[in-house]
Coordinates of C-alpha atoms in Angstrom, one line a residue:
Chain A
M1 CA 2.6 -13.5 -43.2
L2 CA -1.2 -14.0 -42.8
A3 CA -0.5 -17.8 -41.7
Y4 CA 2.2 -16.3 -39.2
I5 CA -0.5 -13.6 -37.9
I6 CA -3.1 -16.3 -37.3
R7 CA -1.0 -18.8 -35.3
R8 CA 0.2 -15.4 -33.2
V9 CA -3.8 -14.4 -32.6
I10 CA -4.5 -17.7 -31.3
Q11 CA -1.7 -17.9 -29.1
A12 CA -2.3 -14.5 -27.8
I13 CA -5.9 -15.9 -27.0
I14 CA -4.3 -18.8 -25.6
V15 CA -2.5 -16.8 -23.1
V16 CA -5.3 -14.3 -21.8
F17 CA -7.0 -17.6 -21.5
L18 CA -4.5 -19.2 -19.2
V19 CA -4.3 -15.7 -17.6
T20 CA -8.1 -15.9 -16.9
L21 CA -8.0 -19.6 -15.4
L22 CA -5.0 -18.6 -13.3
V23 CA -6.9 -15.5 -11.7
F24 CA -10.2 -17.3 -11.6
F25 CA -8.9 -20.5 -9.5
G26 CA -6.2 -18.7 -7.7
M27 CA -8.7 -16.3 -5.9
R28 CA -10.9 -19.2 -5.0
L29 CA -8.4 -21.6 -3.9
L30 CA -6.6 -18.7 -1.5
P31 CA -7.9 -18.9 2.0
G32 CA -10.9 -16.6 3.0
D33 CA -15.0 -16.8 2.2
P34 CA -15.5 -13.5 0.3
L35 CA -18.1 -12.7 2.4
F36 CA -16.1 -12.4 5.6
M37 CA -13.8 -10.0 3.3
L38 CA -16.9 -8.2 2.0
F39 CA -18.5 -7.5 5.6
N40 CA -16.5 -6.8 8.9
P41 CA -17.4 -9.0 11.8
N42 CA -20.0 -6.3 13.1
Q43 CA -21.5 -6.5 10.0
L44 CA -21.6 -10.2 9.7
Q45 CA -23.5 -10.5 13.0
N46 CA -26.7 -8.7 11.6
Y47 CA -27.0 -11.3 9.0
T48 CA -28.4 -15.0 9.2
Q49 CA -27.2 -18.0 8.2
E50 CA -29.9 -18.1 5.7
E51 CA -29.2 -14.3 4.6
L52 CA -25.8 -15.3 4.1
Q53 CA -26.5 -18.3 1.7
R54 CA -29.1 -16.0 -0.2
I55 CA -26.3 -13.7 -1.0
R56 CA -24.0 -16.3 -1.8
H57 CA -26.4 -18.2 -4.0
E58 CA -27.2 -14.7 -5.9
A59 CA -23.7 -14.2 -6.4
G60 CA -23.5 -18.1 -8.0
L61 CA -20.5 -18.2 -5.1
D62 CA -22.3 -21.7 -4.1
R63 CA -21.9 -23.5 -7.1
P64 CA -18.7 -25.8 -8.1
F65 CA -15.7 -23.4 -9.3
I66 CA -15.9 -25.2 -12.8
V67 CA -19.4 -24.1 -13.1
Q68 CA -18.8 -20.5 -12.0
Y69 CA -16.0 -20.4 -14.3
F70 CA -17.6 -21.8 -17.8
D71 CA -20.8 -19.5 -16.6
W72 CA -18.3 -16.4 -16.6
L73 CA -16.5 -17.0 -19.6
G74 CA -19.7 -17.6 -21.4
D75 CA -20.5 -13.9 -20.1
V76 CA -17.4 -12.5 -21.1
F77 CA -17.9 -13.9 -24.5
R78 CA -21.2 -12.0 -24.5
G79 CA -19.3 -9.0 -23.4
E80 CA -20.6 -8.9 -19.9
L81 CA -18.1 -9.2 -17.6
G82 CA -20.1 -9.8 -14.4
K83 CA -21.7 -7.9 -11.5
S84 CA -20.1 -6.5 -8.2
I85 CA -21.1 -8.9 -5.2
L86 CA -21.8 -6.0 -3.4
T87 CA -23.1 -3.2 -5.3
K88 CA -24.5 -4.7 -8.5
T89 CA -22.9 -1.9 -10.6
S90 CA -21.9 -3.7 -14.2
V91 CA -18.0 -4.4 -14.4
T92 CA -18.1 -3.7 -18.1
K93 CA -19.6 -0.3 -17.7
D94 CA -16.9 0.7 -15.3
V95 CA -14.2 -0.8 -17.2
A96 CA -15.2 1.0 -20.2
K97 CA -15.4 4.4 -18.3
R98 CA -11.8 3.8 -17.2
I99 CA -9.9 2.4 -19.8
P100 CA -9.5 5.4 -22.0
V101 CA -8.1 7.2 -18.6
T102 CA -5.6 4.5 -18.5
M103 CA -4.9 4.2 -22.3
H104 CA -4.8 7.9 -22.7
I105 CA -1.9 8.5 -19.9
G106 CA -0.4 5.2 -20.7
G107 CA -0.3 5.6 -24.5
L108 CA 1.5 9.1 -24.1
A109 CA 4.1 7.8 -21.4
F110 CA 5.0 4.8 -24.1
L111 CA 5.2 7.4 -27.0
L112 CA 7.9 9.6 -24.8
G113 CA 9.5 6.6 -23.9
I114 CA 10.2 6.0 -27.7
V115 CA 10.9 9.6 -28.7
F116 CA 13.2 10.5 -26.3
G117 CA 14.7 6.7 -25.0
I118 CA 15.8 5.6 -28.4
P119 CA 17.6 8.7 -29.7
F120 CA 19.1 9.3 -26.4
G121 CA 20.6 5.4 -26.0
V122 CA 21.7 5.9 -29.7
I123 CA 23.4 9.2 -29.4
S124 CA 25.3 8.2 -26.2
A125 CA 26.2 4.9 -28.2
I126 CA 27.6 7.1 -31.0
R127 CA 29.6 9.3 -28.8
R128 CA 30.6 6.3 -26.5
G129 CA 33.1 7.6 -23.9
T130 CA 32.3 11.4 -24.1
W131 CA 30.6 13.4 -21.4
L132 CA 27.4 13.1 -23.1
D133 CA 27.5 9.5 -22.5
T134 CA 28.3 9.4 -19.0
V135 CA 25.4 11.7 -18.3
V136 CA 22.6 9.6 -20.3
T137 CA 24.0 6.5 -19.0
A138 CA 24.1 7.8 -15.3
L139 CA 20.5 9.2 -15.4
A140 CA 19.4 5.9 -17.3
N141 CA 20.6 4.0 -14.4
I142 CA 18.7 6.4 -12.0
G143 CA 15.5 6.3 -14.1
I144 CA 15.3 2.4 -13.9
T145 CA 15.5 2.8 -10.0
V146 CA 13.5 5.5 -9.1
P147 CA 10.3 4.6 -7.5
I148 CA 7.5 6.3 -9.2
F149 CA 5.4 6.7 -6.5
W150 CA 7.9 8.6 -4.9
L151 CA 8.9 10.6 -7.8
G152 CA 5.0 11.4 -8.3
I153 CA 5.0 12.8 -4.6
M154 CA 8.2 14.9 -5.0
M155 CA 6.7 16.3 -8.1
I156 CA 3.6 17.2 -6.5
W157 CA 5.4 18.8 -4.0
A158 CA 7.8 20.7 -6.5
F159 CA 5.5 22.1 -9.2
A160 CA 2.3 22.0 -7.4
V161 CA 2.6 23.1 -3.8
R162 CA 6.0 25.1 -4.3
L163 CA 5.4 26.5 -7.4
H164 CA 1.6 26.8 -8.1
W165 CA 2.3 25.3 -12.1
L166 CA 0.1 22.6 -12.0
P167 CA -2.9 21.0 -10.4
A168 CA -1.5 18.4 -7.9
M169 CA -4.1 15.6 -8.6
G170 CA -7.2 14.7 -10.4
Y171 CA -8.5 13.7 -14.1
T172 CA -10.9 15.8 -16.2
S173 CA -12.1 14.1 -19.7
P174 CA -10.2 15.9 -22.6
V175 CA -13.5 16.3 -24.4
E176 CA -15.1 18.3 -21.4
N177 CA -12.1 20.6 -20.7
F178 CA -8.9 20.1 -22.8
V179 CA -6.7 22.6 -21.2
L180 CA -7.2 21.5 -18.0
N181 CA -6.9 17.8 -18.7
T182 CA -3.5 18.9 -20.4
K183 CA -2.3 20.4 -17.2
Q184 CA -3.6 17.3 -15.1
I185 CA -2.0 15.0 -17.3
I186 CA 1.6 16.3 -17.2
M187 CA 3.3 14.9 -14.1
P188 CA 1.3 11.6 -14.5
V189 CA 2.8 11.2 -17.8
I190 CA 5.8 12.2 -17.2
C191 CA 6.0 9.7 -13.9
L192 CA 5.1 7.1 -15.9
A193 CA 7.3 7.7 -18.7
V194 CA 10.4 7.7 -16.5
F195 CA 11.1 4.2 -16.6
P196 CA 10.8 3.7 -20.3
I197 CA 12.5 6.2 -21.3
A198 CA 15.7 4.9 -19.2
S199 CA 15.3 1.4 -20.1
N200 CA 14.6 2.2 -23.6
A201 CA 17.8 4.5 -23.7
R202 CA 19.9 1.6 -22.0
Q203 CA 18.6 -0.7 -24.6
A204 CA 19.1 1.4 -27.6
R205 CA 22.6 2.2 -26.4
S206 CA 23.7 -1.3 -26.2
S207 CA 22.2 -2.5 -29.3
M208 CA 23.7 0.2 -31.1
L209 CA 27.0 -0.5 -29.7
E210 CA 27.0 -4.1 -30.9
I211 CA 26.0 -3.0 -34.4
L212 CA 28.8 -0.5 -34.3
R213 CA 31.1 -3.4 -34.1
Q214 CA 30.0 -5.2 -37.1
D215 CA 32.0 -5.5 -40.4
Y216 CA 29.4 -4.1 -42.6
I217 CA 29.9 -0.9 -40.6
R218 CA 33.6 -0.9 -41.0
T219 CA 33.0 -1.6 -44.7
A220 CA 30.6 1.6 -44.7
W221 CA 33.3 3.7 -43.1
S222 CA 35.8 2.6 -45.4
K223 CA 33.9 3.0 -48.3
G224 CA 34.4 6.5 -47.2
L225 CA 30.6 7.1 -46.6
T226 CA 30.0 10.2 -44.3
E227 CA 29.1 9.5 -40.4
R228 CA 25.7 10.5 -41.1
A229 CA 25.5 7.5 -43.8
V230 CA 26.7 4.9 -41.8
I231 CA 24.6 6.0 -38.6
A232 CA 21.5 6.4 -39.9
R233 CA 21.4 4.2 -43.2
H234 CA 23.5 1.1 -41.8
A235 CA 23.5 0.9 -38.3
L236 CA 20.5 2.7 -37.0
K237 CA 18.1 0.3 -38.9
N238 CA 19.6 -2.8 -37.8
S239 CA 19.6 -1.9 -34.4
L240 CA 16.2 -1.2 -34.3
I241 CA 14.8 -4.8 -34.1
P242 CA 16.0 -5.5 -30.4
I243 CA 15.1 -1.8 -29.3
V244 CA 11.5 -2.4 -30.6
T245 CA 11.6 -5.7 -28.9
L246 CA 12.2 -4.1 -25.7
A247 CA 10.0 -1.2 -26.1
G248 CA 7.2 -3.6 -26.4
M249 CA 8.0 -5.4 -23.1
G250 CA 8.1 -2.3 -21.4
I251 CA 3.9 -2.4 -22.0
P252 CA 3.6 -4.4 -18.8
M253 CA 6.1 -2.2 -16.9
I254 CA 3.8 1.0 -17.9
V255 CA 0.4 -1.0 -17.1
G256 CA 1.9 -1.8 -13.5
G257 CA 3.2 1.5 -13.1
S258 CA 0.2 3.0 -14.1
V259 CA -1.6 1.5 -11.0
L260 CA 0.6 3.5 -8.7
V261 CA 0.5 6.8 -10.7
E262 CA -3.2 6.5 -10.6
Q263 CA -3.2 6.1 -6.9
V264 CA -0.7 9.1 -6.4
F265 CA -2.3 11.5 -8.5
N266 CA -6.0 10.2 -8.0
I267 CA -6.9 9.4 -11.3
P268 CA -9.9 7.4 -12.1
G269 CA -8.4 4.5 -14.4
M270 CA -8.2 0.9 -14.6
G271 CA -5.3 0.6 -11.9
R272 CA -7.4 2.3 -9.3
L273 CA -10.1 0.2 -10.1
T274 CA -8.2 -3.1 -9.7
V275 CA -6.8 -1.7 -6.2
D276 CA -10.0 -0.8 -5.0
A277 CA -11.7 -4.3 -6.2
L278 CA -8.8 -5.7 -4.3
F279 CA -9.2 -4.0 -1.2
Q280 CA -13.0 -4.8 -1.5
H281 CA -12.7 -8.4 -2.2
D282 CA -15.3 -8.0 -5.0
Y283 CA -14.2 -11.3 -7.1
P284 CA -16.1 -10.2 -10.5
Y285 CA -14.3 -6.7 -10.6
V286 CA -10.8 -8.3 -9.8
Q287 CA -11.3 -10.9 -12.6
G288 CA -13.0 -8.3 -14.9
T289 CA -9.8 -5.9 -14.6
T290 CA -7.2 -8.4 -14.6
L291 CA -8.7 -9.8 -18.2
I292 CA -8.9 -6.6 -19.8
L293 CA -5.6 -5.3 -18.6
T294 CA -4.2 -8.7 -19.6
A295 CA -5.6 -8.6 -22.9
V296 CA -4.3 -5.0 -23.7
V297 CA -0.6 -6.2 -22.9
V298 CA -1.1 -9.5 -24.6
F299 CA -2.4 -7.5 -27.8
T300 CA 0.0 -4.8 -28.0
N301 CA 2.6 -7.0 -27.3
L302 CA 1.3 -8.9 -30.7
L303 CA 1.1 -5.6 -32.7
V304 CA 4.7 -5.1 -31.7
D305 CA 5.9 -8.3 -33.1
I306 CA 3.8 -8.3 -36.4
S307 CA 5.5 -4.7 -36.9
Y308 CA 8.8 -6.4 -37.2
G309 CA 8.1 -7.4 -40.6
W310 CA 8.0 -3.9 -41.4
L311 CA 11.1 -3.0 -39.7
D312 CA 12.9 -5.7 -41.0
P313 CA 12.6 -7.7 -44.1
R314 CA 14.9 -10.5 -43.2
I315 CA 12.3 -11.8 -40.9
R316 CA 10.1 -13.9 -42.8
Y317 CA 7.6 -15.5 -40.4
T318 CA 8.0 -19.0 -41.0
Chain B
M1 CA 56.3 -19.2 -14.5
T2 CA 57.1 -18.1 -18.1
K3 CA 54.4 -16.9 -20.4
E4 CA 55.1 -20.0 -22.3
T5 CA 54.6 -22.4 -19.8
Q6 CA 51.5 -20.7 -18.8
E7 CA 50.1 -20.9 -21.7
L8 CA 51.3 -24.6 -22.0
D9 CA 49.2 -25.1 -18.7
V10 CA 46.5 -23.4 -20.1
L11 CA 46.0 -25.6 -23.3
Q12 CA 46.6 -29.1 -20.8
G13 CA 43.9 -27.7 -18.5
T14 CA 46.2 -27.5 -15.9
A15 CA 46.2 -23.8 -15.5
P16 CA 45.7 -23.1 -11.6
R17 CA 42.0 -21.8 -11.0
V18 CA 43.5 -18.9 -9.3
N19 CA 43.8 -17.0 -12.4
E20 CA 40.1 -17.0 -13.4
V21 CA 39.3 -16.1 -9.6
K22 CA 41.5 -13.0 -10.3
R23 CA 40.5 -12.1 -13.4
F24 CA 37.0 -12.1 -12.2
F25 CA 37.6 -9.5 -9.4
R26 CA 39.8 -7.5 -11.4
V27 CA 36.8 -7.1 -14.0
F28 CA 34.3 -7.1 -11.4
L29 CA 35.7 -4.1 -9.6
S30 CA 37.1 -2.1 -12.7
R31 CA 34.2 0.2 -12.7
G32 CA 33.9 3.1 -9.7
L33 CA 30.0 2.7 -10.0
V34 CA 30.0 -1.2 -9.4
V35 CA 32.8 -0.5 -6.4
F36 CA 30.3 2.0 -5.1
G37 CA 27.3 -0.4 -5.4
L38 CA 29.2 -3.0 -3.5
V39 CA 29.9 -0.8 -0.8
V40 CA 26.5 0.5 -0.6
V41 CA 25.3 -3.0 -0.8
I42 CA 27.6 -4.3 2.3
L43 CA 26.6 -0.9 4.4
F44 CA 23.1 -2.0 3.7
L45 CA 23.8 -5.2 4.8
I46 CA 25.8 -4.2 8.2
I47 CA 22.5 -1.5 8.8
A48 CA 19.9 -4.0 8.6
A49 CA 21.8 -6.6 10.5
A50 CA 23.0 -4.0 13.2
A51 CA 19.8 -1.9 13.3
P52 CA 18.4 -2.4 17.0
L53 CA 22.1 -1.0 17.8
I54 CA 23.0 1.7 15.8
S55 CA 19.1 3.2 15.8
P56 CA 18.9 6.2 18.1
Y57 CA 15.2 5.5 19.0
E58 CA 12.9 2.6 18.9
P59 CA 11.4 2.8 15.6
N60 CA 7.9 2.5 16.9
K61 CA 8.1 4.7 19.9
Q62 CA 5.5 7.4 19.9
N63 CA 6.0 10.9 21.3
L64 CA 3.0 13.0 20.1
R65 CA 4.8 15.9 22.0
E66 CA 7.4 15.9 19.1
A67 CA 5.3 15.1 16.4
L68 CA 6.5 16.4 12.9
A69 CA 9.4 18.0 14.2
P70 CA 12.4 19.2 11.8
P71 CA 15.7 17.6 11.4
S72 CA 17.7 18.8 14.6
A73 CA 20.5 17.3 16.6
K74 CA 18.1 15.1 18.5
H75 CA 16.2 13.7 15.8
L76 CA 18.6 13.9 12.9
L77 CA 15.8 13.6 10.0
G78 CA 13.0 14.7 12.3
T79 CA 10.1 13.1 13.7
D80 CA 6.7 11.8 12.2
Y81 CA 3.2 12.5 12.8
L82 CA 3.3 10.2 15.7
G83 CA 6.6 11.6 16.9
R84 CA 8.6 8.4 15.6
D85 CA 12.0 9.2 14.9
T86 CA 12.6 9.1 11.2
L87 CA 16.3 7.7 11.3
S88 CA 15.5 4.9 13.3
R89 CA 12.6 4.3 11.0
L90 CA 14.7 4.1 8.2
I91 CA 17.1 2.0 9.5
H92 CA 14.7 -0.6 10.7
G93 CA 13.2 -0.6 7.4
S94 CA 16.3 -1.8 6.1
R95 CA 15.5 -4.9 7.3
M96 CA 12.3 -5.3 6.1
S97 CA 13.6 -4.5 2.5
L98 CA 16.4 -6.7 2.9
M99 CA 14.3 -9.6 4.0
V100 CA 11.7 -9.5 1.3
G101 CA 14.4 -8.7 -1.4
L102 CA 16.5 -12.0 -0.4
V103 CA 13.4 -14.3 0.5
A104 CA 11.2 -13.3 -2.6
V105 CA 14.1 -13.8 -5.0
G106 CA 15.2 -16.8 -3.3
I107 CA 11.6 -18.4 -3.7
A108 CA 11.6 -17.3 -7.4
A109 CA 15.2 -18.3 -8.4
V110 CA 14.6 -22.3 -6.7
V111 CA 10.9 -22.6 -8.1
G112 CA 12.0 -20.9 -11.3
M113 CA 15.1 -22.8 -12.0
V114 CA 13.6 -26.2 -11.0
L115 CA 10.8 -25.5 -13.7
G116 CA 13.1 -24.3 -16.5
L117 CA 15.4 -27.1 -15.6
V118 CA 12.6 -29.4 -16.1
A119 CA 11.2 -28.0 -18.8
G120 CA 14.6 -27.7 -20.8
F121 CA 15.7 -30.9 -20.3
Y122 CA 12.9 -33.1 -20.7
G123 CA 11.3 -30.9 -23.7
S124 CA 8.4 -32.3 -25.4
W125 CA 5.0 -31.5 -23.8
I126 CA 6.3 -30.8 -20.3
N127 CA 8.2 -27.8 -21.8
L128 CA 5.4 -26.7 -23.8
V129 CA 3.1 -26.9 -20.9
I130 CA 5.5 -24.9 -18.4
M131 CA 6.6 -22.5 -21.0
R132 CA 3.0 -21.4 -22.0
V133 CA 2.3 -20.8 -18.5
V134 CA 5.4 -18.8 -18.0
D135 CA 4.7 -17.0 -21.2
A136 CA 1.1 -16.0 -19.9
L137 CA 2.8 -14.9 -16.7
M138 CA 5.3 -13.1 -18.2
S139 CA 2.9 -10.7 -20.0
F140 CA 1.2 -10.0 -16.8
P141 CA 2.6 -6.9 -15.0
M142 CA 4.8 -8.1 -12.4
I143 CA 3.6 -5.6 -9.8
L144 CA 0.0 -6.1 -10.5
L145 CA 0.4 -9.9 -10.2
A146 CA 2.2 -9.3 -6.9
M147 CA -0.5 -7.1 -5.9
L148 CA -3.1 -9.4 -6.6
L149 CA -1.5 -12.0 -4.8
A150 CA -0.6 -10.1 -1.8
G151 CA -4.0 -8.5 -1.7
L152 CA -5.8 -11.8 -1.8
L153 CA -3.6 -13.3 0.8
G154 CA -3.9 -10.5 2.9
G155 CA -0.7 -8.5 2.9
G156 CA 1.9 -8.7 5.8
L157 CA 5.5 -9.5 5.6
R158 CA 5.0 -13.1 5.1
N159 CA 2.5 -13.0 2.3
V160 CA 4.5 -10.1 0.6
M161 CA 7.5 -12.6 0.1
I162 CA 5.5 -14.9 -1.2
A163 CA 3.3 -12.9 -3.6
L164 CA 6.8 -11.2 -5.0
G165 CA 8.3 -14.5 -4.9
V166 CA 5.6 -16.2 -7.1
A167 CA 5.3 -13.2 -9.4
M168 CA 9.1 -13.4 -10.1
I169 CA 9.2 -16.9 -11.1
P170 CA 8.7 -16.7 -14.8
A171 CA 11.9 -14.7 -15.6
Y172 CA 13.9 -17.4 -13.9
A173 CA 12.1 -20.4 -15.6
R174 CA 12.6 -18.8 -19.0
L175 CA 16.1 -18.0 -18.3
M176 CA 16.9 -21.4 -16.9
C177 CA 15.1 -23.3 -20.1
G178 CA 17.1 -21.6 -22.4
Q179 CA 20.3 -22.0 -20.7
V180 CA 19.5 -25.8 -20.3
L181 CA 18.3 -26.2 -24.1
A182 CA 21.5 -24.9 -25.2
I183 CA 23.8 -26.9 -22.8
R184 CA 21.8 -30.2 -23.0
E185 CA 23.3 -30.2 -26.4
T186 CA 26.6 -29.7 -26.0
D187 CA 29.4 -32.6 -26.2
Y188 CA 30.1 -33.0 -22.2
V189 CA 26.6 -33.8 -21.5
M190 CA 26.1 -36.1 -24.4
A191 CA 29.5 -37.7 -23.1
G192 CA 28.1 -38.0 -19.8
R193 CA 25.0 -39.7 -20.8
A194 CA 27.2 -41.8 -22.9
M195 CA 29.0 -42.9 -19.8
G196 CA 25.5 -44.0 -18.2
S197 CA 24.8 -40.9 -16.1
S198 CA 21.6 -40.8 -14.6
N199 CA 19.3 -38.1 -15.5
M200 CA 19.7 -36.5 -11.9
R201 CA 23.6 -36.9 -12.5
L202 CA 23.4 -34.9 -16.0
M203 CA 21.0 -32.4 -14.3
F204 CA 22.7 -31.4 -11.3
R205 CA 26.3 -32.2 -11.7
H206 CA 26.8 -31.0 -15.7
I207 CA 23.8 -28.3 -16.4
V208 CA 23.1 -26.7 -13.3
P209 CA 26.7 -25.4 -12.6
N210 CA 27.2 -24.3 -16.5
A211 CA 23.8 -22.6 -16.4
F212 CA 24.6 -20.3 -13.4
P213 CA 26.4 -17.2 -14.4
P214 CA 23.4 -15.6 -16.1
L215 CA 21.2 -16.7 -13.2
I216 CA 23.4 -14.9 -10.5
V217 CA 23.6 -11.7 -12.6
L218 CA 19.3 -11.9 -12.6
I219 CA 19.2 -12.5 -9.0
T220 CA 21.1 -9.8 -8.0
M221 CA 19.3 -7.3 -10.2
Q222 CA 15.9 -9.1 -9.1
I223 CA 16.7 -8.2 -5.4
G224 CA 16.7 -4.5 -6.5
S225 CA 13.3 -5.0 -8.4
A226 CA 11.6 -6.7 -5.3
I227 CA 12.6 -4.1 -3.2
L228 CA 11.4 -1.6 -5.4
A229 CA 8.1 -3.8 -5.7
E230 CA 7.7 -4.3 -1.9
A231 CA 7.9 -0.3 -1.5
G232 CA 5.4 -0.2 -4.2
L233 CA 2.9 -2.7 -2.5
S234 CA 3.6 -1.2 0.9
Y235 CA 2.8 2.5 -0.5
L236 CA -0.2 0.9 -1.6
G237 CA -1.3 -0.4 1.5
I238 CA -1.3 -4.2 0.4
G239 CA 2.3 -4.6 1.6
I240 CA 3.9 -4.7 5.1
T241 CA 1.5 -4.0 7.7
P242 CA 1.9 -0.8 10.0
P243 CA 3.4 0.1 12.5
T244 CA 6.4 -2.2 11.0
P245 CA 8.6 0.3 9.5
S246 CA 8.8 0.0 5.6
W247 CA 10.4 2.5 3.0
G248 CA 7.3 2.3 0.7
A249 CA 4.6 2.9 3.5
M250 CA 6.9 5.6 5.1
V251 CA 6.7 7.5 1.8
N252 CA 2.9 7.3 1.8
D253 CA 2.8 8.2 5.4
G254 CA 4.4 11.4 4.8
F255 CA 2.0 12.1 2.0
P256 CA -0.6 14.5 4.2
Y257 CA 2.1 16.2 5.7
L258 CA 4.1 17.2 2.2
L259 CA 2.8 20.6 2.4
T260 CA 4.8 21.4 5.8
N261 CA 7.1 18.5 6.2
P262 CA 8.0 17.3 2.6
L263 CA 11.2 15.6 4.0
L264 CA 9.2 12.8 5.7
S265 CA 8.3 11.3 2.0
F266 CA 11.6 12.3 0.7
F267 CA 14.3 10.6 2.8
P268 CA 12.7 7.0 2.6
G269 CA 12.4 7.4 -1.2
V270 CA 16.1 8.2 -1.5
A271 CA 16.8 5.2 0.4
I272 CA 15.0 3.0 -1.8
M273 CA 16.8 4.5 -4.8
I274 CA 20.2 4.3 -3.4
V275 CA 19.8 0.5 -2.4
V276 CA 18.2 -0.3 -5.5
F277 CA 20.5 1.6 -7.5
A278 CA 23.6 -0.3 -5.8
F279 CA 22.1 -3.8 -6.5
N280 CA 21.8 -2.8 -9.8
M281 CA 25.3 -1.8 -10.4
V282 CA 26.6 -5.0 -8.5
G283 CA 24.6 -6.9 -11.1
D284 CA 26.3 -5.0 -13.8
G285 CA 29.5 -5.5 -12.6
L286 CA 28.6 -9.4 -12.3
R287 CA 27.5 -9.6 -15.8
D288 CA 30.7 -7.8 -17.2
A289 CA 32.6 -10.3 -15.0
L290 CA 31.1 -13.4 -15.8
D291 CA 30.2 -12.7 -19.6
P292 CA 33.1 -11.2 -21.5
R293 CA 31.2 -10.8 -24.6
L294 CA 29.0 -8.4 -23.0
R295 CA 31.8 -6.3 -21.0
G296 CA 30.9 -2.5 -21.3
M297 CA 27.7 -2.8 -23.2
L298 CA 25.4 -1.4 -20.5

């Protein structure tokens, strides 16, 4: 077990390392001098070649890529993700401020996805072919197709503009004002939870249907067990593994979705930070935020993998 | 033909192929939602192809005197803040969605399949390197990767297609690799090898055709995902550049007028949903028809 965990942690670190490589060199190999992106042509005329060279030098952009990369990697290990080329603010500080916001909303959406998605899927499988199954399946199919930014805007229209039940946008720290915070995150969380709920329900349904066809379920029925015992003790436990895997694979989807949701509801989280940095072509910011987001995704996936052991003792981690 | 002779034909491998095709269509078209999806997809293709012929106005023609008009006989779905006809923009927007969907998935499928084929067929360190990179990309949110690429390339139709195409490669590479690993060990591939077939012949005559069915399902579903992702990128402003009509950008354009004209954001979102739903349903139907084991499971 311990050897397995260690091997998986090393694998996860390699994955994060590979992503940093891809992002770092991808950004530098793509056409376009970052300085031309940072300033518009009019501003650019105000700088002499020497000044531009100086800015480039200060940001370390005139050194070979490989040197830049290892320099940056060294900084990362010291906990410093770099400084903005333009404003010189620390990426680490900004990320530290914003990551709790994204985790707060994303984490709640993930929980909702499990709490609602799995039971809906299981019930729909048990009552296969009934109206309940039809409704759940239809809703789940719609849930995986709805554009979440559009859903967010429609919710703002319904609950903020028309009904005045909830604030339209913004984010306040829960420590500062818990009630306002709760009101503000209701819509973003629901918005972000729609996809995980729908996809978990689909997965739970198909996984459960597969299990219900197994011989040991027939045996359980023929022993005269009650439906409750068959479902809860025999079927549900065995169908959980693929469901948990898929719920874990939903984490990248939640992180990706939070970019859109944070944009719609004007929430200062990691997604917003990444989009803003991207628009400004601020290399250190883009590198820093992608590194952190990848690390979050990779390590939550790792936790999901390790948790199988508790769910299913048949898995022996060889 | 009697039942017995039919069975005999099947045993001898001389059964007419028509039965297979018929069976495919019977299963494929057996569910109402799949038929609905197929009809919507065909309609979508027709609308995109015939956009200039059927749209009532020029999609970019401004008419400020009629800006933000509600739906009426003249403008069936109303007009936006520049007085452009919403219906015409929706019709022309379908072309962008379709282009992005097809080209992005095309790029992803071709590159991903080649990578998966090479990784699965040659194995050893090639497999290790390719699949590790694929794993790294898989753990990364697709929309975020596409956003990074599109943002760095600078937006626009071509760059969005490239960005989404690259972002979707891993799924194909992984699926293809798994398929190839399984098929590589089958008797007919071994027989081909024993007969002295070259690697190229083994890969393209024997392995690729047999690995194809699940890939067709993935391709269909991914067209929907690509359309959805393009809408997201265009909504963020890193996608298709205005004034070219794109459904995602139209949702964003309508946002400031939510108070007075909520329909401006409403219609394009519904269009995205219907089309993506339709592609998913067709994908579901194809999976049922191509993989009998999974029939009716999802």
